[in-house]
Each structure stands twice: as C-alpha cells, then as structure tokens.
Coordinates of C-alpha atoms in Angstrom, one line a residue:
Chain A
X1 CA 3.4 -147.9 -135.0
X2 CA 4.2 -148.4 -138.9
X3 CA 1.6 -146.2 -140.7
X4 CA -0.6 -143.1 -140.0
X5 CA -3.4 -145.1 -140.0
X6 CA -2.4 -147.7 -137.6
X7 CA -0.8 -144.8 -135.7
X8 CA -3.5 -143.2 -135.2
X9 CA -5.7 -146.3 -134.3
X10 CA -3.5 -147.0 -131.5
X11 CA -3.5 -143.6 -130.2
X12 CA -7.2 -143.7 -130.1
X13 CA -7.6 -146.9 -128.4
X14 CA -5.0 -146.1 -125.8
X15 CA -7.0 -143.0 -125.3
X16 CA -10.2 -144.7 -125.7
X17 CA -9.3 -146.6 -122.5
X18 CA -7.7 -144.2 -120.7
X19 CA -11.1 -142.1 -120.6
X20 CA -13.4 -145.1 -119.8
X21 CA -11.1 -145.4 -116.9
X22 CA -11.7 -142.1 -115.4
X23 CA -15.0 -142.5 -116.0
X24 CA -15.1 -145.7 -114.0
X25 CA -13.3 -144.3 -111.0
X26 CA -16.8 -143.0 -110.4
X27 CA -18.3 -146.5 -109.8
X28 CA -16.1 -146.5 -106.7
X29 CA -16.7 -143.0 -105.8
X30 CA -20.4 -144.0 -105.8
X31 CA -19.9 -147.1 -103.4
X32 CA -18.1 -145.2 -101.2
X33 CA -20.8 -142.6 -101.1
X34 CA -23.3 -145.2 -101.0
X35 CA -21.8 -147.3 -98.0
X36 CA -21.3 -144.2 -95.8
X37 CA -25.1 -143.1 -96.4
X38 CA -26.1 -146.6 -95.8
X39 CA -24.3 -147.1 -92.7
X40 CA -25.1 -145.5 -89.2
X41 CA -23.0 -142.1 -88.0
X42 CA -21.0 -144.1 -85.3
X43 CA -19.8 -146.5 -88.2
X44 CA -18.8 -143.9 -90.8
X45 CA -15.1 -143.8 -91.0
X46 CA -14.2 -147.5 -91.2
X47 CA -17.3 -148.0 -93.6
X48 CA -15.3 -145.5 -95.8
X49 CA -11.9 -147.2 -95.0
X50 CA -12.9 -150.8 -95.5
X51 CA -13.6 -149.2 -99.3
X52 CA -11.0 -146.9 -99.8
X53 CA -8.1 -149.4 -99.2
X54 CA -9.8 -152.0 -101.9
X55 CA -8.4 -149.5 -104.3
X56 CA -4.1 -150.1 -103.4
X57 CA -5.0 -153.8 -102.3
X58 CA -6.7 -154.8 -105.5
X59 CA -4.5 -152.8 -107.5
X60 CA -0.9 -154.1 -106.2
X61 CA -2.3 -157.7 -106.2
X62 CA -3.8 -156.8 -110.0
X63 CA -0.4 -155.7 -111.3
X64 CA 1.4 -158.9 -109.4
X65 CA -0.7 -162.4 -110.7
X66 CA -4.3 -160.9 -111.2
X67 CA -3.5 -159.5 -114.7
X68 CA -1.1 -162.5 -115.6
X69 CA -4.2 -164.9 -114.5
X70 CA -6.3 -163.2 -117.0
X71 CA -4.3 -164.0 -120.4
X72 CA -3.2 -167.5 -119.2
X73 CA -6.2 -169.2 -117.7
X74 CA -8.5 -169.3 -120.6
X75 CA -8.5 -173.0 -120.8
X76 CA -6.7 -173.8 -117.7
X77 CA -7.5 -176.4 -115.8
X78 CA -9.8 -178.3 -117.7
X79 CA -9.2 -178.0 -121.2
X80 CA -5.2 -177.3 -121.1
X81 CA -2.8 -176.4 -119.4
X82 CA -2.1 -172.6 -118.8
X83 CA -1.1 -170.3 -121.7
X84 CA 2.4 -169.6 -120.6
X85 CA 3.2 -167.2 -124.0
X86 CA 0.2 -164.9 -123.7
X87 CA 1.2 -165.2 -119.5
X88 CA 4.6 -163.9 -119.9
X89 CA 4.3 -161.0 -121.6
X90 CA 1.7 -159.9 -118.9
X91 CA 3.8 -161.0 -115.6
X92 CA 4.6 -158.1 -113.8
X93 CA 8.7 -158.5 -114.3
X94 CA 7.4 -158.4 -118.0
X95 CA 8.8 -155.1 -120.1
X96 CA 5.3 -154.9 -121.6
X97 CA 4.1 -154.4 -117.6
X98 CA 5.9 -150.6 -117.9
X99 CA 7.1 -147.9 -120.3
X100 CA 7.4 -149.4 -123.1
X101 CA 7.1 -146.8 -126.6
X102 CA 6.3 -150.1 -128.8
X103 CA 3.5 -151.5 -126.5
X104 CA 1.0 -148.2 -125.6
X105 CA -2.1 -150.3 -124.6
X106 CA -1.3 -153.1 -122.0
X107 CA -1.2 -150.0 -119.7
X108 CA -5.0 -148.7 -120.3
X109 CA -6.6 -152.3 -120.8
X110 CA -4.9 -153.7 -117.5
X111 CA -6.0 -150.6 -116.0
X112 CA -9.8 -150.7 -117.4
X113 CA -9.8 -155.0 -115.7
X114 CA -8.1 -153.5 -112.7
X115 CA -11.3 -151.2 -112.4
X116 CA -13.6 -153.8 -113.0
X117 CA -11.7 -155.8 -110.1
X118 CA -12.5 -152.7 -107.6
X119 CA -16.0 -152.8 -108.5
X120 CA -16.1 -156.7 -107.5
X121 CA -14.4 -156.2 -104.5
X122 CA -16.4 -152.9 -103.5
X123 CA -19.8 -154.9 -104.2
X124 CA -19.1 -157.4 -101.5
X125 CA -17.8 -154.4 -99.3
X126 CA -21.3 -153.4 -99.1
X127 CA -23.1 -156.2 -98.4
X128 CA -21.3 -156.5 -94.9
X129 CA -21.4 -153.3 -93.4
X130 CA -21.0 -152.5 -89.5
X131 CA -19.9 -155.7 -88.5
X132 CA -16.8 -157.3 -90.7
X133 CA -13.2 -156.7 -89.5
X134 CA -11.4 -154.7 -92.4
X135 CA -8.4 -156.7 -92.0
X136 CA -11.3 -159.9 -93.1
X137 CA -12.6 -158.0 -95.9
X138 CA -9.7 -156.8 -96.9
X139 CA -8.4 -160.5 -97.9
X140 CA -11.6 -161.0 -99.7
X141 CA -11.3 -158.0 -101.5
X142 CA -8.2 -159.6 -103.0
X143 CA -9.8 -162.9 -103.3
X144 CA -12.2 -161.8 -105.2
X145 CA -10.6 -158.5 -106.9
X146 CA -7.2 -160.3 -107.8
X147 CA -8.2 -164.0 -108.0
X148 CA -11.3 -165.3 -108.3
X149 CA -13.2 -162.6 -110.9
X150 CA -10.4 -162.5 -113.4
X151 CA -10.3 -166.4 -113.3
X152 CA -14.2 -166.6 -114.2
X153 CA -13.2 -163.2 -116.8
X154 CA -10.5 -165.9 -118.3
X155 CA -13.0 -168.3 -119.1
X156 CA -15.9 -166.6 -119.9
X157 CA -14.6 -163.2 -120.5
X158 CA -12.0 -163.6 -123.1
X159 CA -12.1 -164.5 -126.5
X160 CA -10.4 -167.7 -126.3
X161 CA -12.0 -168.3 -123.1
X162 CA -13.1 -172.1 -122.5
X163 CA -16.6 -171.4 -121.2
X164 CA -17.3 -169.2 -124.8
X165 CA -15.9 -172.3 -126.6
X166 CA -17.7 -175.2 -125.4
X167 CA -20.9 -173.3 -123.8
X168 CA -21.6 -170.9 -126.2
X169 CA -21.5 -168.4 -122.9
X170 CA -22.2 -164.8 -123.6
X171 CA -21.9 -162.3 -121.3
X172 CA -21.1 -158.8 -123.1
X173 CA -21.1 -156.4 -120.2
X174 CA -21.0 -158.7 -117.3
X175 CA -24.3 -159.5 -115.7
X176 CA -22.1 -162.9 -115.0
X177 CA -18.3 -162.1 -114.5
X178 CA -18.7 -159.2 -112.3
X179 CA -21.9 -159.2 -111.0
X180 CA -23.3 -162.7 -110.3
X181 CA -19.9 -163.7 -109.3
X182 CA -19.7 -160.5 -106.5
X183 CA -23.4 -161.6 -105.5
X184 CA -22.4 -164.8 -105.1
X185 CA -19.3 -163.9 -103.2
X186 CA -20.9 -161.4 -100.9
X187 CA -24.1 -163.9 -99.6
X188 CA -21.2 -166.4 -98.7
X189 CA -19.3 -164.1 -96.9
X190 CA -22.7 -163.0 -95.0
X191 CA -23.8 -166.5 -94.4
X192 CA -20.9 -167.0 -92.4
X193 CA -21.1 -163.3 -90.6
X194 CA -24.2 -163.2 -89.8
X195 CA -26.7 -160.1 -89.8
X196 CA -26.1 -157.0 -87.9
X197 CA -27.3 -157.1 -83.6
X198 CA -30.8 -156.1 -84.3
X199 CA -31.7 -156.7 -87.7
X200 CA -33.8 -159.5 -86.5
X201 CA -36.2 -159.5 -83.7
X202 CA -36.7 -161.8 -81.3
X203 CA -39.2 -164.2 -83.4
X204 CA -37.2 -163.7 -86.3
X205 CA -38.9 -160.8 -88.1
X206 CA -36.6 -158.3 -90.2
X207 CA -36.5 -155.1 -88.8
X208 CA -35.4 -152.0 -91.6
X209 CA -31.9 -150.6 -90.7
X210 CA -33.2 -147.0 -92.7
X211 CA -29.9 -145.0 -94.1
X212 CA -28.7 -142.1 -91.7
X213 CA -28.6 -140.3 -95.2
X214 CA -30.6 -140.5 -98.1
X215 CA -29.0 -138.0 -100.2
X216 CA -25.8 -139.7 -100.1
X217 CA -27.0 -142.6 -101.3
X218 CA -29.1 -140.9 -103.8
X219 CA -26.1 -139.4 -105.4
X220 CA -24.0 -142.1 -104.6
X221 CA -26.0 -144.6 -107.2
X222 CA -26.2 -141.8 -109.3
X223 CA -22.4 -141.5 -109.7
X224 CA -22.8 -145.6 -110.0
X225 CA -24.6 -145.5 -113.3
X226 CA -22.6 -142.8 -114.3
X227 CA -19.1 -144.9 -114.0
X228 CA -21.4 -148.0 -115.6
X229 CA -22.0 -146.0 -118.4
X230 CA -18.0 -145.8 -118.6
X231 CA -17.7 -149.7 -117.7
X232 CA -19.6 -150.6 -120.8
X233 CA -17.6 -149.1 -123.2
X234 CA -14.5 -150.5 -121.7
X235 CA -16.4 -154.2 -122.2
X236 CA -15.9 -153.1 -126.2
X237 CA -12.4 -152.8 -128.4
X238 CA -13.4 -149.7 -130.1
X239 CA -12.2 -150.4 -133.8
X240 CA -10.6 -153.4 -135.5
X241 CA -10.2 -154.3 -139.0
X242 CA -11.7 -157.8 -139.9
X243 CA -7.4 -158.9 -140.2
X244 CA -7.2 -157.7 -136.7
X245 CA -9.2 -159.9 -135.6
X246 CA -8.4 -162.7 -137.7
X247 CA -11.5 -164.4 -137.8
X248 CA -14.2 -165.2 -139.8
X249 CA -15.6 -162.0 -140.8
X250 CA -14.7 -161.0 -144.3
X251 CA -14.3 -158.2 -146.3
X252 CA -12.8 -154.6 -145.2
X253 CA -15.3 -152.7 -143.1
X254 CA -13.6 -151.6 -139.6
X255 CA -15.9 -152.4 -136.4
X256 CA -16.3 -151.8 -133.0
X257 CA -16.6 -155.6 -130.7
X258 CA -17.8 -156.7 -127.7
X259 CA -14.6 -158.1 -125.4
X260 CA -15.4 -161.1 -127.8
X261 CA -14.1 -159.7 -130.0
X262 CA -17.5 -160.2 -132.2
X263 CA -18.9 -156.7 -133.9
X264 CA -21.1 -154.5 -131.8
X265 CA -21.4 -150.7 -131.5
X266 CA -21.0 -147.8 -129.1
X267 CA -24.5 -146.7 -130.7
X268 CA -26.4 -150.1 -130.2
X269 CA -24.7 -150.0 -126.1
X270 CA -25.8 -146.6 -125.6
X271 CA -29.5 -147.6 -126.7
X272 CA -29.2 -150.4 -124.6
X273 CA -28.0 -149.1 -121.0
X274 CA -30.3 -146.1 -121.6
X275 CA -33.4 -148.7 -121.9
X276 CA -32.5 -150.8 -119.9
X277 CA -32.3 -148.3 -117.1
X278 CA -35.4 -147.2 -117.9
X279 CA -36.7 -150.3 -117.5
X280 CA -35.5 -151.1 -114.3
X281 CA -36.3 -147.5 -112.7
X282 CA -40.0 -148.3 -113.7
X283 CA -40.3 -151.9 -112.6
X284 CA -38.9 -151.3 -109.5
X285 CA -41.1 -148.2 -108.6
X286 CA -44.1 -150.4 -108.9
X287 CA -42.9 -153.0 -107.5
X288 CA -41.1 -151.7 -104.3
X289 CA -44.4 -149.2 -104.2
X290 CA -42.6 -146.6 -104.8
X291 CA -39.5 -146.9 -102.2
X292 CA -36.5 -144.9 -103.3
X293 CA -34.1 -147.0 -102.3
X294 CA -35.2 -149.9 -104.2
X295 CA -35.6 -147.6 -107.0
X296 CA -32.5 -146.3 -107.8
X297 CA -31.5 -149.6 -107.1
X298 CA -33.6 -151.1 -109.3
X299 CA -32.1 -149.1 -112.3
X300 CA -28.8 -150.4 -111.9
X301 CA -30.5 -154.0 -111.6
X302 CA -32.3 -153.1 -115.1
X303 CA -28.6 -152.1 -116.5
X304 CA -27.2 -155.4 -114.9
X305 CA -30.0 -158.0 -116.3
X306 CA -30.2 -156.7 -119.7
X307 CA -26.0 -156.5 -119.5
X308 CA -25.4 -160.2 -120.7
X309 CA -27.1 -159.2 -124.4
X310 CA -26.7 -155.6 -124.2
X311 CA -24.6 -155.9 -127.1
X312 CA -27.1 -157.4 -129.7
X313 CA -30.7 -156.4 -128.0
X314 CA -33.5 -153.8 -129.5
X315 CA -33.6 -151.1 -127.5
X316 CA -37.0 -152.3 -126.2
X317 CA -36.0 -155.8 -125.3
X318 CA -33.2 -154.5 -123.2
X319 CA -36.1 -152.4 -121.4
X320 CA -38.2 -155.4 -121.0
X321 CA -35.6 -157.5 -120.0
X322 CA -34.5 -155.0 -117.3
X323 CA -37.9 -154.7 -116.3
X324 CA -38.5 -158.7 -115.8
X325 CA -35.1 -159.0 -113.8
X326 CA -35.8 -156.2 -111.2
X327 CA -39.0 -158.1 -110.5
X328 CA -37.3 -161.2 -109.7
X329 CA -35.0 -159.7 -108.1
X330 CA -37.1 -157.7 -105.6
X331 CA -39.3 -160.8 -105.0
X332 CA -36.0 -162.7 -104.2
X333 CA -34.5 -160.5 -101.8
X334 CA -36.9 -160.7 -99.2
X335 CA -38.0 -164.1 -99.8
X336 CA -34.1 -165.0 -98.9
X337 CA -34.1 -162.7 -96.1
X338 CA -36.9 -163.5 -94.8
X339 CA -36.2 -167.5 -94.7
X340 CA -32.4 -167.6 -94.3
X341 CA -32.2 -164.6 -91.8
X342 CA -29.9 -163.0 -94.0
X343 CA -28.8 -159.0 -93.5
X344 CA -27.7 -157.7 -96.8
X345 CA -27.1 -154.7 -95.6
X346 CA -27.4 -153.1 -99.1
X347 CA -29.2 -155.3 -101.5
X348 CA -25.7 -156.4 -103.3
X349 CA -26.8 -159.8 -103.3
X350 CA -30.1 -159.3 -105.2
X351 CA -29.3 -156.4 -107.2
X352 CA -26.0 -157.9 -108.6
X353 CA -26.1 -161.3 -108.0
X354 CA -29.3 -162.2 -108.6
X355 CA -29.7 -159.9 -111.3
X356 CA -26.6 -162.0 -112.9
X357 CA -28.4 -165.1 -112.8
X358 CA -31.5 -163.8 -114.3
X359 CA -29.7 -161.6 -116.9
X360 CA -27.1 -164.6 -117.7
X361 CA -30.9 -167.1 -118.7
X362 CA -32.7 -164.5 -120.3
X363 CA -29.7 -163.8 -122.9
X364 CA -29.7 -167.7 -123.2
X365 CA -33.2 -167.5 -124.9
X366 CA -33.2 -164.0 -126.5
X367 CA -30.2 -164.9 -128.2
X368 CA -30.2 -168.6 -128.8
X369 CA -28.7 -169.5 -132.0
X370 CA -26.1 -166.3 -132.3
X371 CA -22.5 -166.8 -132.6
X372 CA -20.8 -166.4 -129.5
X373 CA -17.6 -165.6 -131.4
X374 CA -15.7 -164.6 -134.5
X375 CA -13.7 -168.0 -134.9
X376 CA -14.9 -171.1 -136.5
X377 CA -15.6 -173.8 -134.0
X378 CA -17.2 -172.1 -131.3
X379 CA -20.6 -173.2 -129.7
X380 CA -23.6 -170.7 -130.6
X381 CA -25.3 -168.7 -127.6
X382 CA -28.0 -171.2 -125.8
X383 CA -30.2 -171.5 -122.6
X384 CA -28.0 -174.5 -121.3
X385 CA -24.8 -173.3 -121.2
X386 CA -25.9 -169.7 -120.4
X387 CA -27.5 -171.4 -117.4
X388 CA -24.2 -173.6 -116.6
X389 CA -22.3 -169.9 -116.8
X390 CA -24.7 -168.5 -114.3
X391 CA -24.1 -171.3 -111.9
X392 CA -20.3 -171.4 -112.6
X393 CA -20.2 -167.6 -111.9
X394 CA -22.6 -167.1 -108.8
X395 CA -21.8 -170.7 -106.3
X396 CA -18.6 -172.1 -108.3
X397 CA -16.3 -169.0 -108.1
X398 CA -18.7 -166.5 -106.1
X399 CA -20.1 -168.5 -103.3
X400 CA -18.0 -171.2 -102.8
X401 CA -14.4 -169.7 -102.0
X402 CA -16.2 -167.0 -100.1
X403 CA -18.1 -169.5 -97.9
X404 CA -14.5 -171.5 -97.1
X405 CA -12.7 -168.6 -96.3
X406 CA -15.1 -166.6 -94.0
X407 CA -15.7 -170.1 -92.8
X408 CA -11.5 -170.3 -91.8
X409 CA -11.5 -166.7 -91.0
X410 CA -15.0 -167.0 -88.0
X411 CA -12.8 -170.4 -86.9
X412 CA -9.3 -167.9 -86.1
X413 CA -12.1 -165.4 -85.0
X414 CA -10.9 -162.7 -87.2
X415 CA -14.1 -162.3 -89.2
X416 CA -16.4 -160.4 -86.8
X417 CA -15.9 -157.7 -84.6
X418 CA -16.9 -157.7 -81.1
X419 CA -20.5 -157.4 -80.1
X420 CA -19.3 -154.6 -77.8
X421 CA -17.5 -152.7 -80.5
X422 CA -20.9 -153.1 -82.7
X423 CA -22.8 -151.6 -80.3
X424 CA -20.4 -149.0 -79.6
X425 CA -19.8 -148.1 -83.1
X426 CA -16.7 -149.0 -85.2
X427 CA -15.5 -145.0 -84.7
X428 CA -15.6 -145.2 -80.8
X429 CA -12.2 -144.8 -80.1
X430 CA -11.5 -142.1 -83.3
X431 CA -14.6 -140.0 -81.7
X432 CA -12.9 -140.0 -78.7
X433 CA -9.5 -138.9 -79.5
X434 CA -11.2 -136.4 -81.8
X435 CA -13.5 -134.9 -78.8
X436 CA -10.4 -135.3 -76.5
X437 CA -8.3 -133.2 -79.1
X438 CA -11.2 -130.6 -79.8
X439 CA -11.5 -130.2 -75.9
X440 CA -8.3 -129.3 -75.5
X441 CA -7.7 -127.1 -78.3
X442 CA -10.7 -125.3 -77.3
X443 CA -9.4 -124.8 -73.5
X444 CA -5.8 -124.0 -74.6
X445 CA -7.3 -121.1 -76.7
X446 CA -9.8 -120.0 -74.2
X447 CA -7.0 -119.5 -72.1
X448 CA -5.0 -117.7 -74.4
X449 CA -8.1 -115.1 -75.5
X450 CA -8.6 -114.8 -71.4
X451 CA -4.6 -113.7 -70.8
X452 CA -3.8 -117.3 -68.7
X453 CA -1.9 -119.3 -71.1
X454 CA 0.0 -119.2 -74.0
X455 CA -1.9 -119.6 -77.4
X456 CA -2.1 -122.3 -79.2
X457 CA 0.6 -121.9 -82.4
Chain B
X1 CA -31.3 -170.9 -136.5
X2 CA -30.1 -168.0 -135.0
X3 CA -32.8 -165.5 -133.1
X4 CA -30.7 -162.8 -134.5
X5 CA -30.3 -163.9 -138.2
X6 CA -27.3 -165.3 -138.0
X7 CA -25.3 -168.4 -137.4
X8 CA -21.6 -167.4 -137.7
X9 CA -20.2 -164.2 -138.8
X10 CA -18.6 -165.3 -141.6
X11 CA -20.0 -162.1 -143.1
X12 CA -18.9 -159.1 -144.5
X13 CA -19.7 -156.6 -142.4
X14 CA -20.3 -153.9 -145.2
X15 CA -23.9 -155.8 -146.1
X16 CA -24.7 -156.8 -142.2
X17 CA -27.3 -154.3 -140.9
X18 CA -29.5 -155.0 -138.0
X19 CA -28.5 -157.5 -135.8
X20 CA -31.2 -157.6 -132.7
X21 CA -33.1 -161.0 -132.1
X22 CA -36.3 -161.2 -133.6
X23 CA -36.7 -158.7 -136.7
X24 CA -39.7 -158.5 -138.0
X25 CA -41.5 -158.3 -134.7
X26 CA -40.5 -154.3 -134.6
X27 CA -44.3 -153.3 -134.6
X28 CA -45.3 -156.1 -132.1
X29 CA -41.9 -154.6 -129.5
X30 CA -43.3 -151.3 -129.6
X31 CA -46.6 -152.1 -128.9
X32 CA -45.3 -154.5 -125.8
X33 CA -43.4 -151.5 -124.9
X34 CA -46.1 -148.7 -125.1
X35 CA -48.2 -151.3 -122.9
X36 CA -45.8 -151.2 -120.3
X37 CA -45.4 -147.2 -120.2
X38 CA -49.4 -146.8 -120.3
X39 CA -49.6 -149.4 -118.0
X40 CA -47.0 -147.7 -115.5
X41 CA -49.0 -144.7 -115.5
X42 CA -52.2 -146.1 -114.6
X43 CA -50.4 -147.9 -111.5
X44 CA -49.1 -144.9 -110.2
X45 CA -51.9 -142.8 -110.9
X46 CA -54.1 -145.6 -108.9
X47 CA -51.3 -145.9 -106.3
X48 CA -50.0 -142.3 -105.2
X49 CA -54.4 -141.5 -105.5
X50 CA -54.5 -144.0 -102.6
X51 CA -51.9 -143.1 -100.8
X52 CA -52.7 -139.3 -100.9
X53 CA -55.9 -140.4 -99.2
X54 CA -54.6 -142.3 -96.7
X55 CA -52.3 -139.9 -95.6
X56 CA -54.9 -136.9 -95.1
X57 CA -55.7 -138.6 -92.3
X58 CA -52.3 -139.6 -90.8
X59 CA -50.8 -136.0 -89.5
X60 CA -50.6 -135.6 -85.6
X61 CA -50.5 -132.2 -85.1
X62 CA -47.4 -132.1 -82.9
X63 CA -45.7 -134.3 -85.1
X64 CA -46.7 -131.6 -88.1
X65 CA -45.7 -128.6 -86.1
X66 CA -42.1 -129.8 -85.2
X67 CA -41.7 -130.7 -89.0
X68 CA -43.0 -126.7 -89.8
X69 CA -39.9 -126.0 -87.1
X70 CA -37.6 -127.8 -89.1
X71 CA -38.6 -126.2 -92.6

C-alpha cells in the first residue's frame, strides 16, 4: 500500500466487504428460519440440517474451483479459452488464497461471492422440503453454490464477462445470476422429485400445506431483506478512481460502480431497494388478497424484479417495476402449479426465478440504449440480449443441470426418501432416541429423589 | 439513444448528474406513482370493508369460546 490515500482506500474497501458480509450471513439465517416455519414439526431438524451444512459444503468447494471458476471463465467456452493469469492467482494453492500483507482484499471479495453462493444453494433448499434426501441436496447445493452460479456470474457478472460484451447483459444486483438461475435450478430439481404425499388430491387439486409457524417465517423473511440489503452493497466496488478502472471515463472524480465496474451509488441503491420493496409489499397484498405469506414474499420479489436496473432506476420506476413483477409472478405460480402439479413448497421458484425473468426484460426496455460497461467496444443494454440472459440464466444453467442430475440421482434412487419415512416424519428416529433418553433420565431421578437408586451425576 | 442519456461513459464524472431512464418525465413518475398509492388504498378499504362483513357472520360459538380459552 504506497500512499496514505491508497492506504486508506484499501483499508476501506477490505472493511467495506468484511461488513456486507456479516450482514449477509443473515440471508441464511433467514432461510433457515424460514424453512423450519414452513416445514411440519416432525420434519424440523433435517429441514434445518439440509441448510445448515450448505454453509461448509459451499464454502470448501468455493475456496477449491468455485472462486478460480469465477476469474477464468469470463469468455470460456465460447469466445476463448479460459483466463489462466487471472485463474492462477485465485487457485486455492495460490499465496493470494491466504495471508498475504500485500493482497488484503481477495479475502473479503471471495468471501462476499462465497455468500452469494450460499444464498443460491439455500434457495433451492427451500423449494424441496420434507421429501429430498440431504445427501441429494447436498450435491446440488455444490452444483449450484460452487459450479453452476459462479459460471453464469463469469459471464454475466464480471466485467469482462462474455455475456456483458456481446449482449449488452445487465444485471446489477442479480435478478439473473442468483436468482433466475436458483429458480430455475430448484423447479428442475422438483420436476424430478415430485410434490410432497398429499399436496395433490385425488383429482389433482392443490391442497395448502399451511406453515406450523407463522412467526418464524415472518421474522425469518424479515432477516432476508435485512441480509439483501447487505447483498446489494456487496454487488458495488465502493470507490475507484477513473485510472482504476481504466476505462473510458475521464477526468478525476472518485466513484462508487456496480460489479461492472460502471459508476453507481450507495445513495441511488438505497433508494432503489427501499422502493422497490415497497412496491412489491403493496402489489402483492392486493393481489394475494391480503395473504401474509405471499406478502412478505412479495417484497423480496419487488427487491428481486427491480434488482437487474437497481443501479440506474428513479426511485419510482424501481417501485413500479417491483410492483409489475410480483404480479406476474403470483399469477405464474399457481398457474404452474396448478397445470404441472408442481409442490414448491416455498414459492422459490416464482419469487426468485420467475421474478429473474421478469426483472432481467424489464431492465432490457427501461434501460435500452445505456452502456453496459466502462470499456470501449461493449454492446449497449437492450431487450434481446437481456431476454437471451434471462433464458441463459433460468433453463441453460438453472434448469437444465438440475433436471440431469436429479434425473441420475431418482435412477440410483438416492433422490427421494421413502414414502414411509415421509409419512413418519424425517425426525422419527431423533424423537425417539430423544423420548427414550428423556424417559430414562426422568426414572433414574425419580428413583434417586424416592431413596431406590443412585442419582443421576 | 440511450433511455438514460447516455451512450458510453466516456464522461467525466464531475459534470454527469442524474442518470435514471427517462428525465424529464419526473412529474409524469410521480403522478404514476401517487396513482398507485391512492389506488392501494381504495382496494383495501373496499376489500377488508367486505371482508369485515362477511365475517360477522362466520363465528360458531364453540369455535369462539375455545379461541377466548386460548387468549
């Protein structure tokens, strides 16, 4: 660090990211919360397992290839070959991958990605509550946490990504690479699992699984937004010189910039996420009638439509634009459930995926004509390509592997548990052991209070 | 043409100010936007009017009294 200045930049960037972190910690906090509300009292421990060990699986697999696919897929496969320089220093036998005194942010920013990876992986976790086998969800977890996310953030993500080069795609605070692409993951693991025993009556009709408790979800999406709020000012650099980024911008004025590395601020985000809750809250009262589930939920699907232009919309747009997406999104839901007997046990699919799609279009027109980046040559924000992203980030990397591999998994019947355990609940056997243990600590002190046994040390 | 004003940003930053699609149409947003908060509240009004009504006439009184039990 040569300077005060720069000195100090660096220490405020590496502290910048460290707090965004902490704050994002409470995204998973909240999906936990939120799964073990949503699911039924005999299913509540391995609901909050199945979550809990995303966090070391996605983080070991993160720090072995998942960070390294990041810096060298940005044009790989289609338009070069990978980017071996920018790779190396980010392999995890790389001395930039530890404690290192002249490289102080590697550790923050891989940690901020690795916290957008649990998020992904936690977002299909909910969609297939009560039935998966952890050891299945697990492997998706690192499918889509440690693979299949960061290769969509390489492309469309990064600054010298392919899809922002040719496509003009723009996606500031991920309604794309997290969320339509864990949407898109999560229906094609559910395709292929299959709805809960009873979610479907005879003739077909969906029955309501209702929560066993409301509060926890209540405060469990609450502690969502809270950890969003975190996430999107992770999604910015928080201040570059125009030489720092080396682009086109001229001049000396210092700037925040989105992960594009094209100028934004923490004002114009804060704005932004505020309305655009707003937005959704509203829209999704009305249109759910009023159902509380549907809206809370509806505010993070607000936050998530308006998330692709957060960085350059009026405060009002984003509100309108949150509003518009938790319509379609609503609508969608139970159309899809309805016709393709699909149990989504949470609304993951709608309120990120489909919420992704719509958010991913919208910015397409709203912003048609922007520069979707800093360097000269780069294709301008537009409906096509916006649309092509959407596509790319819901079936090509969302559905599709998903659908394979739960697809291999169901054919080595390792996907599903086993009706009997379903109907039994997942925490059968812990119950027991735990009554079993309770019984006898209970008799052995009995005893001991009534002078025939020895108490219980 | 740019919705936001501007093609590349081959600018300096110091004479960039807003950078939201659409300036101009301010007036036109805020009246789009008071719509939709007026508009909100009529619905609910309406809606939670209708539903008040409707369940005057839903309570069985055993149902009520175990409710009462559980405070």
């Amino acid at each position: 660090m040569d300077g005060n200045l720069n000195a100090l930049t660096t220490v405020f960037t590496e502290f910048y990211y460290w707090v965004t972190v902490v704050f994002m910690f409470l995204i998973h906090v909240g999906f936990c919360m939120y799964e073990v509300g949503a699911s039924r009292h005999r299913n509540h421990m391995h609901t909050l397992m199945k979550n809990i060990m995303i966090i070391p699986l996605v983080t070991v697999t993160f720090f072995f290839f998942g960070w390294w696919i990041y810096w060298a897929f940005p044009s790989f496969p289609f338009f070069g070959g990978l980017n071996h320089d920018a790779g190396a220093a980010n392999l995890p036998w790389s001395q930039n991958m530890g404690t290192n005194l002249s490289d102080r942010i590697t550790g923050v920013f891989w940690a901020a990605f690795l916290l957008f990876s649990w998020t992904a992986a936690s977002i299909v976790s909910g969609a297939v509550i009560e039935r998966i086998r952890s050891s299945a969800l697990w492997v998706h977890a690192v499918m889509i946490g440690s693979v299949f996310w960061i290769i969509d953030a390489a492309w469309g993500w990064h600054a010298e990504g392919w899809m922002v080069k040719y496509l003009g795609y723009h996606d500031a605070y991920a309604s794309g690479v997290i969320h339509a692409i864990a949407g898109g993951y999560a229906l094609g693991v559910i395709m292929v699992l299959g709805p809960r025993l009873g979610k479907f009556a005879a003739d077909g009709t969906p029955r309501d699984i209702p929560p066993h408790n409301p509060w926890m979800l209540t405060i469990g999406i609450f502690l969502i937004y809270s950890g969003f709020w975190g996430f999107y000012a992770a999604c910015n650099i928080p201040a570059i010189s125009p030489e720092g980024i080396g682009g086109l911008i001229t001049g000396e004025t210092w700037t925040a910039t989105n992960i594009y590395l094209a100028p934004t601020s923490l004002s114009a985000i804060t704005f932004n996420f505020l309305m655009s809750l707003s937005g959704g809250l509203m829209a999704a009262y009305v249109v759910s009638k009023g159902d509380a589930f549907w809206t809370f939920s509806g505010g993070l699907a607000g936050i998530i439509t308006a998330s692709a232009g957060n960085d350059l919309y009026h405060p009002i747009q984003a509100m309108l634009v949150g509003a518009v997406g938790v319509v379609i999104v609503y609508k969608l839901h139970y159309w899809v459930e309805r016709t393709f007997k699909i149990d989504d046990a949470v609304g993951a699919v709608a309120v990120h995926g489909y919420s992704g799609i719509v958010g991913l279009i919208i910015a397409g027109f709203l912003l048609w004509g922007a520069p979707s980046s800093p360097y000269e040559g780069y294709a301008a924000v537009n409906p096509v390509g916006q649309t092509i992203g959407a596509v790319i980030m819901f079936f090509v990397l969302g559905f599709l592997p998903a659908f394979v591999i739960s697809k291999l998994q169901a054919a080595a019947g390792v996907l599903r548990i086993p009706e009997e355990v379903e109907l039994q609940g997942l925490d059968y056997a812990e119950h027991h052991a735990y009554e079993d243990a309770k019984a006898e600590i209970i008799a052995a002190d009995k005893a001991a209070v009534n002078g025939s046994g020895v108490p219980a040390e | 043409m740019s919705t936001i004003g501007y093609d590349s940003w081959a600018v300096d930053l110091a004479e960039v100010g807003a950078v939201y699609p659409f300036q101009g149409s301010e007036g036109i947003m805020v009246v789009l936007g008071v719509v939709f908060w007026i508009a909100w509240h009529r619905i609910q009004f309406v809606r939670e009017g209708e539903h008040l009504e409707k369940a005057k006439h839903m309570g069985d009184k055993e149902k009520i009294n175990s409710l009462l039990e559980k405070y």
